Amino acid sequence: MTIDGDVLEIELDMELDDVCELKEFVATRLKYIEEIIFVGGDEEFATSSLFSLLFSIKKTKPSIKIPLIDEELFTFKNFGKVYWKT
Amino acid sequence: MDINKLKEIFVEEATEIIEKLDVDIINFEEDPEDKELLNELFRGVHTLKGSANSFGFSRLGEFVHHFEDALDYYRSSDEQITSNIIDVFLESVDIIKEVMEVEIEGNPDLPHQYNQCLEEIKTLLQKKDTQEEKSSPTQSDLDNEGTNNTDEVNIEHLKKELIEDESLFRITLNLDDDVYFRGFDHSKLFKLLTKEGYILESHWDMSNIPDIKKFNPETSYITSIVIYFVSKEDEASIKEIFEYLDDTEYIFEKIYTSTKEAPITIDKADIKFGRREEDKEATAVTPKKGRRKSDIHSYVKIDTNKLDELFDSIGELVIAQNFLAENKDIQIMKNENITKTINILSKTTRLIQNRVMSLRMVPINDTFEKMKRVVRDASKKVNKEISLVVEGAETEIDKTMIDSLSDPLIHIIRNSIDHGIEDNTQDREKARKSPIGQVTLRAYHKGGKIAIEINDDGRGINKDKVLEKAKERGLVAEGAELSDSQIFGLIMQPGFSTADQISDISGRGVGLDVVRTSIEKLKGKVEISSSTGKGSTFTILLPLTLAIIDGMLVKSENDTYIIPTLSVIESFIPQKKIVHTVKDKGEFVDLRGEMIPIVRLNELLESSENRPNIWESTLVCIESENGKFAILIDDLIGRQQVVIKPLGYTLSGIKEFSGSAVMGNGEIALILNVESLWGSKEGKN
Amino acid sequence: MNEEGKRELNQDSSRFLTFFIDDEQYGLNISHVKEIIASMNITNVPKTPDYIKGVINLRGAVIPIVDVRLKFGMDERAYDINTAIIINEIDNVSIGFIVDRVEDVLSIKHSELTEPPKFGTNVDTSFIESVAQINENVVMVLNLKKIFEQSELVDISNIEKSENDN
């Protein structure tokens, strides 16, 4: 997890503990973050909690850009297509 | 970019599309339920039409236009596509190929069958017009695919992804909000599922997620996830995955099983063809990989010349790195950091070298796919029912070899169907074989080489007949003793054809010798084995790549030469008692009872007139098309993978050498062309 | 010099890389010279004429090497520090020439080039395209194409024959 200017870079394979940490990190700095992107290769997601958090962030700050969930359709390397319903 | 460059790109792309049409049509015939294939065909043709017209290739455009109409009709109707229609499709592709050629050449003539084929296509369409009014599908139908979320339509769409024996399951997860606390996670289910099959889609309901102030990462807010999952496993074993869940937390339904389709109903007189029951295993080995939507990769096209240049540069890098590693001044320094760095450098260089090598490798699948058409055509022509089994299609082979491999394969396959498989089913039944002839294409790695086998379960090669014919044609001297493999090898001699009557398929004046020559050009060889009544196997052995060979380094008169290890049987220093000189015939070594002629390399290459005692020199025993022989050299240096370089235009006329190789130390050694070393001594010209 | 001046110069003169064999100075049109390298290890190729010394590996390319002395019918001479290999290229075919010593690049006006004399040198004059008198020296300009042609060991009939062999 790194922050580059106003872009937060995170990994898809973070564990629940990391998600807790991320939540704490983001909650206090949400003002400064404009975009959340994923870095790294083709890891699989380790917890669905991460996606919940992303949607929670989006709900709190609709202007934030999160490419992974902004698209209605997203394709995982090993898990096929993902459709988000909000 | 100038118009010629654009044209070049068009031609390349069009050729690719056209080749794929063939393959898609054949695959469609095997699996007529797969409408997605028809869609793909349609898209290919559609693209072709667009670019043909933009280049003013009006004849191509016109033809493709009608072909597109026909495809468009069938992809949106439920009408059975019969074998006859498939024939028209295939014929159309042939015409497209021909029109393409005349267009490129600027030739004003139309291909022979152009109008006739066009009429056939139009007839197909007229039939449909008289049937009923059909809703004309539009491009938007295509565009809507996949994004349509209406469940039923979606399932219909997903069904198309399935192949034989696979079932589509719908799993609805309504996990309680304490799942994480229980040490469980949706991700675990996803991972477990992918062990049993693959996930096509998942639909996540994220509508109940609170804002960040109320958000607790350890609570699940995901209302539900609907997963569309494909597997060959039975329901019970998949259900095991959910054993940690409460019954209320999931719904597991099987919604569809892809049933095995019977071959297309066709007239009895027609030859059936395609994958059958016994091919199941082969199918399982190679699922329709390339077409999975979830396999999203991006590709870059690279000119192979650029790869070669890259490879050359890396060769130089290896040499420079070797130079550093062996540099005395550096070694004297005994500096641990430098040694470490040089080791890293050496590892990295080799890594890069391997990676670049692997860029040249492509699966043989595409070539094998093309052979389906060949089998279909050939089986129809000689009226024999043939089933083609393909194995190991994922085996990778040097890109530069792929192109030169098609023709030999086509030739052998036609030969197998024409001469190998029995002429009628009664003969097969008498021999207790299935009435359907089987041809197997198999690719695999064999000791640092690629082996491609073409096997038929036909009558086998009749050794006596071959030998008789060879003697008749003066290919073998009367009374010559030949081993089985030598006899089988005769059928690849120029001017040899075993068929009593030259048929249209394989015996067009040129025989299997063409196969041999083209495989030898690839630095490979062909082995034939056969057993009477049971069938024959042609095995093409190829080096892993054309850029590197495994070579045996030998010394003769202070020069280093390379003998391709592929041809070497063994090397040894003979005992005096097994060496014989036969008057007027030359020198021989008695190797376990076999008299093998000796070729003195220095004399053959005219590099000196020294005649060392044979029992004090090293002999390298070679297997060549002309039989075994032993090369006499001064010394064996070792075995090495070497990078092959052509000897260049200036020196390519020296038939004793097939090329040169840059060795690890950057120096060049010449590669001996074993086929000409012995032939030239025999003076067979 | 302005652009126009340059073009004029290019039109009525050419640049030549000159080198020495014994005391004679020769020139090669620079447009065909790819590079000059110090003499290096040459791999002998059997069944070739003496003047083909073998092949070298030049950054991955295999290039045949002709010893110009032998080609011109002179005696072989041990290589020394001045010995150089000039890599020439015509129609994508490269050949290296071993020469005693490389000299300057000279601009020679076309008007200064004359027909080669039929006498007065120890060399087979068929390789000499023209000669030029530069100050005290005579520079003999070599006909590269001719040397290339004669260095080709393959003639068409040979290729055809070996193809029939297969």
GROMACS .gro file of N, CA, C and O in nm, chain A residues 15-17 19-24 26-27 30 42 44-57 59-60 69 72-86, chain B residues 146-147 149 154 157 180-181 185-188 190-191 194 198-222 225 293-297:
model
  360
   15GLU      N    1  -0.490  -0.918   0.305
   15GLU     CA    2  -0.567  -1.000   0.398
   15GLU      C    3  -0.660  -0.911   0.480
   15GLU      O    4  -0.650  -0.787   0.476
   16LEU      N    5  -0.745  -0.974   0.557
   16LEU     CA    6  -0.843  -0.900   0.638
   16LEU      C    7  -0.774  -0.797   0.729
   16LEU      O    8  -0.821  -0.684   0.742
   17ASP      N    9  -0.661  -0.837   0.788
   17ASP     CA   10  -0.587  -0.744   0.875
   17ASP      C   11  -0.545  -0.619   0.799
   17ASP      O   12  -0.556  -0.506   0.848
   19VAL      N   13  -0.690  -0.504   0.542
   19VAL     CA   14  -0.808  -0.425   0.509
   19VAL      C   15  -0.846  -0.336   0.627
   19VAL      O   16  -0.882  -0.220   0.611
   20CYS      N   17  -0.833  -0.392   0.749
   20CYS     CA   18  -0.861  -0.312   0.868
   20CYS      C   19  -0.768  -0.190   0.872
   20CYS      O   20  -0.811  -0.077   0.898
   21GLU      N   21  -0.642  -0.217   0.846
   21GLU     CA   22  -0.543  -0.110   0.846
   21GLU      C   23  -0.575  -0.006   0.740
   21GLU      O   24  -0.573   0.114   0.765
   22LEU      N   25  -0.609  -0.057   0.623
   22LEU     CA   26  -0.641   0.031   0.511
   22LEU      C   27  -0.760   0.120   0.546
   22LEU      O   28  -0.762   0.239   0.517
   23LYS      N   29  -0.857   0.058   0.612
   23LYS     CA   30  -0.978   0.133   0.648
   23LYS      C   31  -0.940   0.249   0.741
   23LYS      O   32  -0.985   0.362   0.721
   24GLU      N   33  -0.858   0.218   0.840
   24GLU     CA   34  -0.815   0.322   0.934
   24GLU      C   35  -0.741   0.432   0.860
   24GLU      O   36  -0.763   0.550   0.882
   26VAL      N   37  -0.753   0.513   0.538
   26VAL     CA   38  -0.835   0.589   0.443
   26VAL      C   39  -0.933   0.680   0.516
   26VAL      O   40  -0.953   0.795   0.477
   27ALA      N   41  -0.993   0.627   0.625
   27ALA     CA   42  -1.100   0.700   0.693
   27ALA      C   43  -1.055   0.841   0.731
   27ALA      O   44  -1.132   0.936   0.720
   30LEU      N   45  -0.944   1.053   0.372
   30LEU     CA   46  -1.029   1.043   0.254
   30LEU      C   47  -1.032   1.171   0.171
   30LEU      O   48  -1.037   1.168   0.048
   42ASP      N   49  -0.120  -1.046  -1.119
   42ASP     CA   50  -0.247  -1.114  -1.135
   42ASP      C   51  -0.291  -1.185  -1.007
   42ASP      O   52  -0.348  -1.293  -1.012
   44GLU      N   53  -0.486  -1.310  -0.683
   44GLU     CA   54  -0.627  -1.330  -0.658
   44GLU      C   55  -0.663  -1.248  -0.534
   44GLU      O   56  -0.577  -1.221  -0.451
   45PHE      N   57  -0.792  -1.213  -0.523
   45PHE     CA   58  -0.828  -1.136  -0.405
   45PHE      C   59  -0.831  -1.229  -0.284
   45PHE      O   60  -0.865  -1.347  -0.295
   46ALA      N   61  -0.790  -1.178  -0.170
   46ALA     CA   62  -0.778  -1.263  -0.053
   46ALA      C   63  -0.900  -1.251   0.038
   46ALA      O   64  -0.932  -1.342   0.112
   47THR      N   65  -0.966  -1.138   0.033
   47THR     CA   66  -1.088  -1.125   0.113
   47THR      C   67  -1.189  -1.035   0.042
   47THR      O   68  -1.152  -0.937  -0.022
   48SER      N   69  -1.314  -1.072   0.053
   48SER     CA   70  -1.419  -0.993  -0.009
   48SER      C   71  -1.440  -0.863   0.068
   48SER      O   72  -1.500  -0.769   0.017
   49SER      N   73  -1.388  -0.859   0.189
   49SER     CA   74  -1.402  -0.739   0.271
   49SER      C   75  -1.341  -0.618   0.201
   49SER      O   76  -1.388  -0.506   0.216
   50LEU      N   77  -1.236  -0.645   0.124
   50LEU     CA   78  -1.169  -0.537   0.051
   50LEU      C   79  -1.267  -0.468  -0.044
   50LEU      O   80  -1.274  -0.345  -0.051
   51PHE      N   81  -1.347  -0.549  -0.114
   51PHE     CA   82  -1.441  -0.491  -0.209
   51PHE      C   83  -1.549  -0.411  -0.136
   51PHE      O   84  -1.590  -0.304  -0.179
   52SER      N   85  -1.593  -0.466  -0.022
   52SER     CA   86  -1.692  -0.394   0.058
   52SER      C   87  -1.637  -0.258   0.096
   52SER      O   88  -1.706  -0.157   0.088
   53LEU      N   89  -1.512  -0.260   0.141
   53LEU     CA   90  -1.450  -0.134   0.182
   53LEU      C   91  -1.448  -0.034   0.066
   53LEU      O   92  -1.481   0.084   0.084
   54LEU      N   93  -1.414  -0.083  -0.052
   54LEU     CA   94  -1.408   0.006  -0.167
   54LEU      C   95  -1.545   0.069  -0.194
   54LEU      O   96  -1.556   0.189  -0.220
   55PHE      N   97  -1.648  -0.014  -0.185
   55PHE     CA   98  -1.782   0.040  -0.208
   55PHE      C   99  -1.823   0.138  -0.098
   55PHE      O  100  -1.890   0.237  -0.124
   56SER      N  101  -1.777   0.108   0.023
   56SER     CA  102  -1.805   0.198   0.134
   56SER      C  103  -1.737   0.333   0.110
   56SER      O  104  -1.795   0.439   0.132
   57ILE      N  105  -1.614   0.327   0.064
   57ILE     CA  106  -1.540   0.451   0.034
   57ILE      C  107  -1.613   0.530  -0.074
   57ILE      O  108  -1.634   0.650  -0.064
   59LYS      N  109  -1.918   0.518  -0.151
   59LYS     CA  110  -2.045   0.571  -0.100
   59LYS      C  111  -2.020   0.700  -0.021
   59LYS      O  112  -2.095   0.797  -0.032
   60THR      N  113  -1.911   0.698   0.057
   60THR     CA  114  -1.879   0.813   0.139
   60THR      C  115  -1.830   0.930   0.054
   60THR      O  116  -1.859   1.046   0.081
   69ILE      N  117  -1.408  -0.083  -0.935
   69ILE     CA  118  -1.552  -0.097  -0.910
   69ILE      C  119  -1.634   0.004  -0.990
   69ILE      O  120  -1.756  -0.007  -0.995
   72GLU      N  121  -1.908  -0.135  -1.453
   72GLU     CA  122  -2.009  -0.231  -1.415
   72GLU      C  123  -1.955  -0.374  -1.427
   72GLU      O  124  -1.997  -0.465  -1.359
   73LEU      N  125  -1.861  -0.388  -1.518
   73LEU     CA  126  -1.806  -0.521  -1.544
   73LEU      C  127  -1.655  -0.520  -1.522
   73LEU      O  128  -1.585  -0.429  -1.562
   74PHE      N  129  -1.610  -0.621  -1.455
   74PHE     CA  130  -1.467  -0.633  -1.428
   74PHE      C  131  -1.429  -0.779  -1.446
   74PHE      O  132  -1.509  -0.868  -1.419
   75THR      N  133  -1.312  -0.807  -1.496
   75THR     CA  134  -1.273  -0.946  -1.520
   75THR      C  135  -1.153  -0.984  -1.434
   75THR      O  136  -1.049  -0.920  -1.438
   76PHE      N  137  -1.172  -1.087  -1.356
   76PHE     CA  138  -1.061  -1.143  -1.277
   76PHE      C  139  -0.983  -1.239  -1.364
   76PHE      O  140  -1.040  -1.303  -1.451
   77LYS      N  141  -0.858  -1.253  -1.331
   77LYS     CA  142  -0.780  -1.346  -1.410
   77LYS      C  143  -0.834  -1.489  -1.394
   77LYS      O  144  -0.854  -1.560  -1.490
   78ASN      N  145  -0.859  -1.530  -1.272
   78ASN     CA  146  -0.900  -1.669  -1.252
   78ASN      C  147  -1.047  -1.687  -1.221
   78ASN      O  148  -1.095  -1.798  -1.217
   79PHE      N  149  -1.116  -1.575  -1.196
   79PHE     CA  150  -1.251  -1.590  -1.148
   79PHE      C  151  -1.356  -1.535  -1.245
   79PHE      O  152  -1.468  -1.506  -1.205
   80GLY      N  153  -1.321  -1.521  -1.369
   80GLY     CA  154  -1.419  -1.479  -1.467
   80GLY      C  155  -1.462  -1.334  -1.453
   80GLY      O  156  -1.393  -1.252  -1.392
   81LYS      N  157  -1.580  -1.306  -1.509
   81LYS     CA  158  -1.630  -1.169  -1.507
   81LYS      C  159  -1.701  -1.139  -1.376
   81LYS      O  160  -1.765  -1.226  -1.319
   82VAL      N  161  -1.690  -1.016  -1.335
   82VAL     CA  162  -1.758  -0.974  -1.213
   82VAL      C  163  -1.853  -0.859  -1.247
   82VAL      O  164  -1.813  -0.764  -1.314
   83TYR      N  165  -1.976  -0.874  -1.207
   83TYR     CA  166  -2.073  -0.765  -1.224
   83TYR      C  167  -2.106  -0.710  -1.087
   83TYR      O  168  -2.140  -0.785  -0.996
   84TRP      N  169  -2.093  -0.578  -1.073
   84TRP     CA  170  -2.125  -0.516  -0.944
   84TRP      C  171  -2.267  -0.463  -0.948
   84TRP      O  172  -2.310  -0.403  -1.046
   85LYS      N  173  -2.340  -0.483  -0.842
   85LYS     CA  174  -2.475  -0.427  -0.833
   85LYS      C  175  -2.479  -0.340  -0.708
   85LYS      O  176  -2.446  -0.386  -0.599
   86THR      N  177  -2.515  -0.215  -0.724
   86THR     CA  178  -2.521  -0.128  -0.606
   86THR      C  179  -2.660  -0.070  -0.588
   86THR      O  180  -2.739  -0.072  -0.680
  232GLY      N  181  -2.347  -1.049  -2.384
  232GLY     CA  182  -2.258  -1.043  -2.268
  232GLY      C  183  -2.299  -0.937  -2.169
  232GLY      O  184  -2.280  -0.955  -2.050
  233THR      N  185  -2.355  -0.828  -2.214
  233THR     CA  186  -2.391  -0.727  -2.118
  233THR      C  187  -2.539  -0.739  -2.082
  233THR      O  188  -2.587  -0.671  -1.994
  235ASN      N  189  -2.835  -0.850  -1.901
  235ASN     CA  190  -2.840  -0.906  -1.769
  235ASN      C  191  -2.966  -0.983  -1.737
  235ASN      O  192  -2.977  -1.042  -1.631
  240ASN      N  193  -2.908  -1.440  -2.031
  240ASN     CA  194  -2.771  -1.457  -1.986
  240ASN      C  195  -2.733  -1.604  -1.979
  240ASN      O  196  -2.627  -1.644  -2.025
  243HIS      N  197  -2.672  -1.745  -2.302
  243HIS     CA  198  -2.543  -1.701  -2.350
  243HIS      C  199  -2.430  -1.782  -2.286
  243HIS      O  200  -2.336  -1.824  -2.353
  266TYR      N  201  -1.644  -1.358   0.829
  266TYR     CA  202  -1.501  -1.336   0.848
  266TYR      C  203  -1.461  -1.382   0.989
  266TYR      O  204  -1.356  -1.439   1.009
  267PHE      N  205  -1.551  -1.353   1.082
  267PHE     CA  206  -1.528  -1.392   1.220
  267PHE      C  207  -1.513  -1.545   1.230
  267PHE      O  208  -1.434  -1.597   1.306
  271ASP      N  209  -1.442  -1.677   0.413
  271ASP     CA  210  -1.439  -1.561   0.324
  271ASP      C  211  -1.490  -1.602   0.187
  271ASP      O  212  -1.470  -1.716   0.146
  272HIS      N  213  -1.555  -1.512   0.118
  272HIS     CA  214  -1.599  -1.543  -0.019
  272HIS      C  215  -1.481  -1.586  -0.105
  272HIS      O  216  -1.495  -1.671  -0.191
  273SER      N  217  -1.367  -1.524  -0.078
  273SER     CA  218  -1.250  -1.553  -0.161
  273SER      C  219  -1.212  -1.700  -0.152
  273SER      O  220  -1.170  -1.760  -0.250
  274LYS      N  221  -1.232  -1.758  -0.032
  274LYS     CA  222  -1.196  -1.900  -0.016
  274LYS      C  223  -1.284  -1.986  -0.105
  274LYS      O  224  -1.238  -2.082  -0.167
  276PHE      N  225  -1.430  -1.894  -0.380
  276PHE     CA  226  -1.387  -1.874  -0.519
  276PHE      C  227  -1.268  -1.964  -0.551
  276PHE      O  228  -1.263  -2.028  -0.655
  277LYS      N  229  -1.174  -1.967  -0.459
  277LYS     CA  230  -1.053  -2.046  -0.484
  277LYS      C  231  -1.085  -2.194  -0.490
  277LYS      O  232  -1.036  -2.266  -0.577
  280THR      N  233  -1.252  -2.288  -0.818
  280THR     CA  234  -1.166  -2.296  -0.937
  280THR      C  235  -1.086  -2.424  -0.941
  280THR      O  236  -1.031  -2.459  -1.044
  284TYR      N  237  -1.434  -2.387  -1.350
  284TYR     CA  238  -1.400  -2.247  -1.363
  284TYR      C  239  -1.523  -2.159  -1.354
  284TYR      O  240  -1.635  -2.202  -1.384
  285ILE      N  241  -1.499  -2.038  -1.306
  285ILE     CA  242  -1.608  -1.945  -1.285
  285ILE      C  243  -1.624  -1.860  -1.410
  285ILE      O  244  -1.526  -1.804  -1.460
  286LEU      N  245  -1.747  -1.856  -1.463
  286LEU     CA  246  -1.769  -1.772  -1.580
  286LEU      C  247  -1.797  -1.628  -1.537
  286LEU      O  248  -1.741  -1.535  -1.590
  287GLU      N  249  -1.889  -1.617  -1.440
  287GLU     CA  250  -1.931  -1.484  -1.398
  287GLU      C  251  -1.968  -1.487  -1.251
  287GLU      O  252  -2.009  -1.591  -1.200
  288SER      N  253  -1.959  -1.371  -1.188
  288SER     CA  254  -2.019  -1.358  -1.056
  288SER      C  255  -2.085  -1.222  -1.047
  288SER      O  256  -2.035  -1.124  -1.102
  289HIS      N  257  -2.200  -1.220  -0.983
  289HIS     CA  258  -2.276  -1.096  -0.970
  289HIS      C  259  -2.283  -1.061  -0.822
  289HIS      O  260  -2.337  -1.137  -0.743
  290TRP      N  261  -2.221  -0.950  -0.787
  290TRP     CA  262  -2.210  -0.913  -0.646
  290TRP      C  263  -2.313  -0.804  -0.613
  290TRP      O  264  -2.316  -0.700  -0.677
  291ASP      N  265  -2.393  -0.831  -0.512
  291ASP     CA  266  -2.488  -0.730  -0.468
  291ASP      C  267  -2.423  -0.649  -0.355
  291ASP      O  268  -2.408  -0.698  -0.244
  292MET      N  269  -2.385  -0.528  -0.387
  292MET     CA  270  -2.313  -0.445  -0.290
  292MET      C  271  -2.401  -0.329  -0.244
  292MET      O  272  -2.352  -0.223  -0.206
  293SER      N  273  -2.532  -0.350  -0.248
  293SER     CA  274  -2.621  -0.236  -0.225
  293SER      C  275  -2.638  -0.201  -0.076
  293SER      O  276  -2.690  -0.097  -0.043
  294ASN      N  277  -2.593  -0.290   0.012
  294ASN     CA  278  -2.615  -0.265   0.154
  294ASN      C  279  -2.491  -0.224   0.230
  294ASN      O  280  -2.477  -0.251   0.348
  295ILE      N  281  -2.399  -0.164   0.161
  295ILE     CA  282  -2.274  -0.131   0.228
  295ILE      C  283  -2.283   0.009   0.291
  295ILE      O  284  -2.323   0.104   0.224
  296PRO      N  285  -2.249   0.022   0.417
  296PRO     CA  286  -2.260   0.151   0.485
  296PRO      C  287  -2.147   0.244   0.446
  296PRO      O  288  -2.050   0.201   0.381
  297ASP      N  289  -2.159   0.369   0.488
  297ASP     CA  290  -2.047   0.458   0.458
  297ASP      C  291  -1.933   0.431   0.556
  297ASP      O  292  -1.947   0.354   0.651
  298ILE      N  293  -1.823   0.495   0.531
  298ILE     CA  294  -1.700   0.449   0.596
  298ILE      C  295  -1.703   0.465   0.748
  298ILE      O  296  -1.638   0.391   0.819
  299LYS      N  297  -1.783   0.558   0.797
  299LYS     CA  298  -1.787   0.577   0.942
  299LYS      C  299  -1.845   0.454   1.011
  299LYS      O  300  -1.805   0.416   1.120
  300LYS      N  301  -1.942   0.394   0.943
  300LYS     CA  302  -2.007   0.278   1.004
  300LYS      C  303  -1.944   0.147   0.959
  300LYS      O  304  -1.985   0.040   1.003
  301PHE      N  305  -1.848   0.160   0.873
  301PHE     CA  306  -1.794   0.038   0.811
  301PHE      C  307  -1.700  -0.037   0.905
  301PHE      O  308  -1.608   0.020   0.961
  302ASN      N  309  -1.726  -0.163   0.920
  302ASN     CA  310  -1.636  -0.248   0.997
  302ASN      C  311  -1.582  -0.358   0.904
  302ASN      O  312  -1.659  -0.444   0.859
  303PRO      N  313  -1.456  -0.356   0.878
  303PRO     CA  314  -1.402  -0.452   0.781
  303PRO      C  315  -1.427  -0.597   0.821
  303PRO      O  316  -1.425  -0.685   0.736
  304GLU      N  317  -1.450  -0.620   0.949
  304GLU     CA  318  -1.467  -0.759   0.992
  304GLU      C  319  -1.611  -0.806   0.986
  304GLU      O  320  -1.644  -0.913   1.033
  305THR      N  321  -1.695  -0.722   0.929
  305THR     CA  322  -1.834  -0.762   0.910
  305THR      C  323  -1.862  -0.769   0.760
  305THR      O  324  -1.815  -0.683   0.685
  306SER      N  325  -1.930  -0.870   0.719
  306SER     CA  326  -1.962  -0.878   0.576
  306SER      C  327  -2.091  -0.804   0.546
  306SER      O  328  -2.194  -0.829   0.610
  307TYR      N  329  -2.088  -0.715   0.452
  307TYR     CA  330  -2.208  -0.640   0.412
  307TYR      C  331  -2.258  -0.686   0.275
  307TYR      O  332  -2.349  -0.628   0.219
  308ILE      N  333  -2.193  -0.785   0.223
  308ILE     CA  334  -2.231  -0.827   0.087
  308ILE      C  335  -2.362  -0.905   0.095
  308ILE      O  336  -2.370  -1.010   0.159
  311ILE      N  337  -2.395  -1.304  -0.355
  311ILE     CA  338  -2.313  -1.318  -0.476
  311ILE      C  339  -2.370  -1.435  -0.555
  311ILE      O  340  -2.389  -1.543  -0.500
  379LYS      N  341  -1.358  -1.638  -2.257
  379LYS     CA  342  -1.360  -1.494  -2.246
  379LYS      C  343  -1.277  -1.446  -2.127
  379LYS      O  344  -1.226  -1.337  -2.124
  380SER      N  345  -1.271  -1.535  -2.023
  380SER     CA  346  -1.202  -1.491  -1.902
  380SER      C  347  -1.051  -1.489  -1.921
  380SER      O  348  -0.979  -1.431  -1.844
  381ASP      N  349  -1.005  -1.556  -2.025
  381ASP     CA  350  -0.860  -1.556  -2.053
  381ASP      C  351  -0.823  -1.428  -2.124
  381ASP      O  352  -0.803  -1.428  -2.245
  382ILE      N  353  -0.816  -1.321  -2.050
  382ILE     CA  354  -0.786  -1.199  -2.124
  382ILE      C  355  -0.637  -1.171  -2.119
  382ILE      O  356  -0.579  -1.146  -2.014
  383HIS      N  357  -0.573  -1.182  -2.232
  383HIS     CA  358  -0.431  -1.152  -2.243
  383HIS      C  359  -0.419  -1.046  -2.349
  383HIS      O  360  -0.503  -1.036  -2.436
   0.00000   0.00000   0.00000
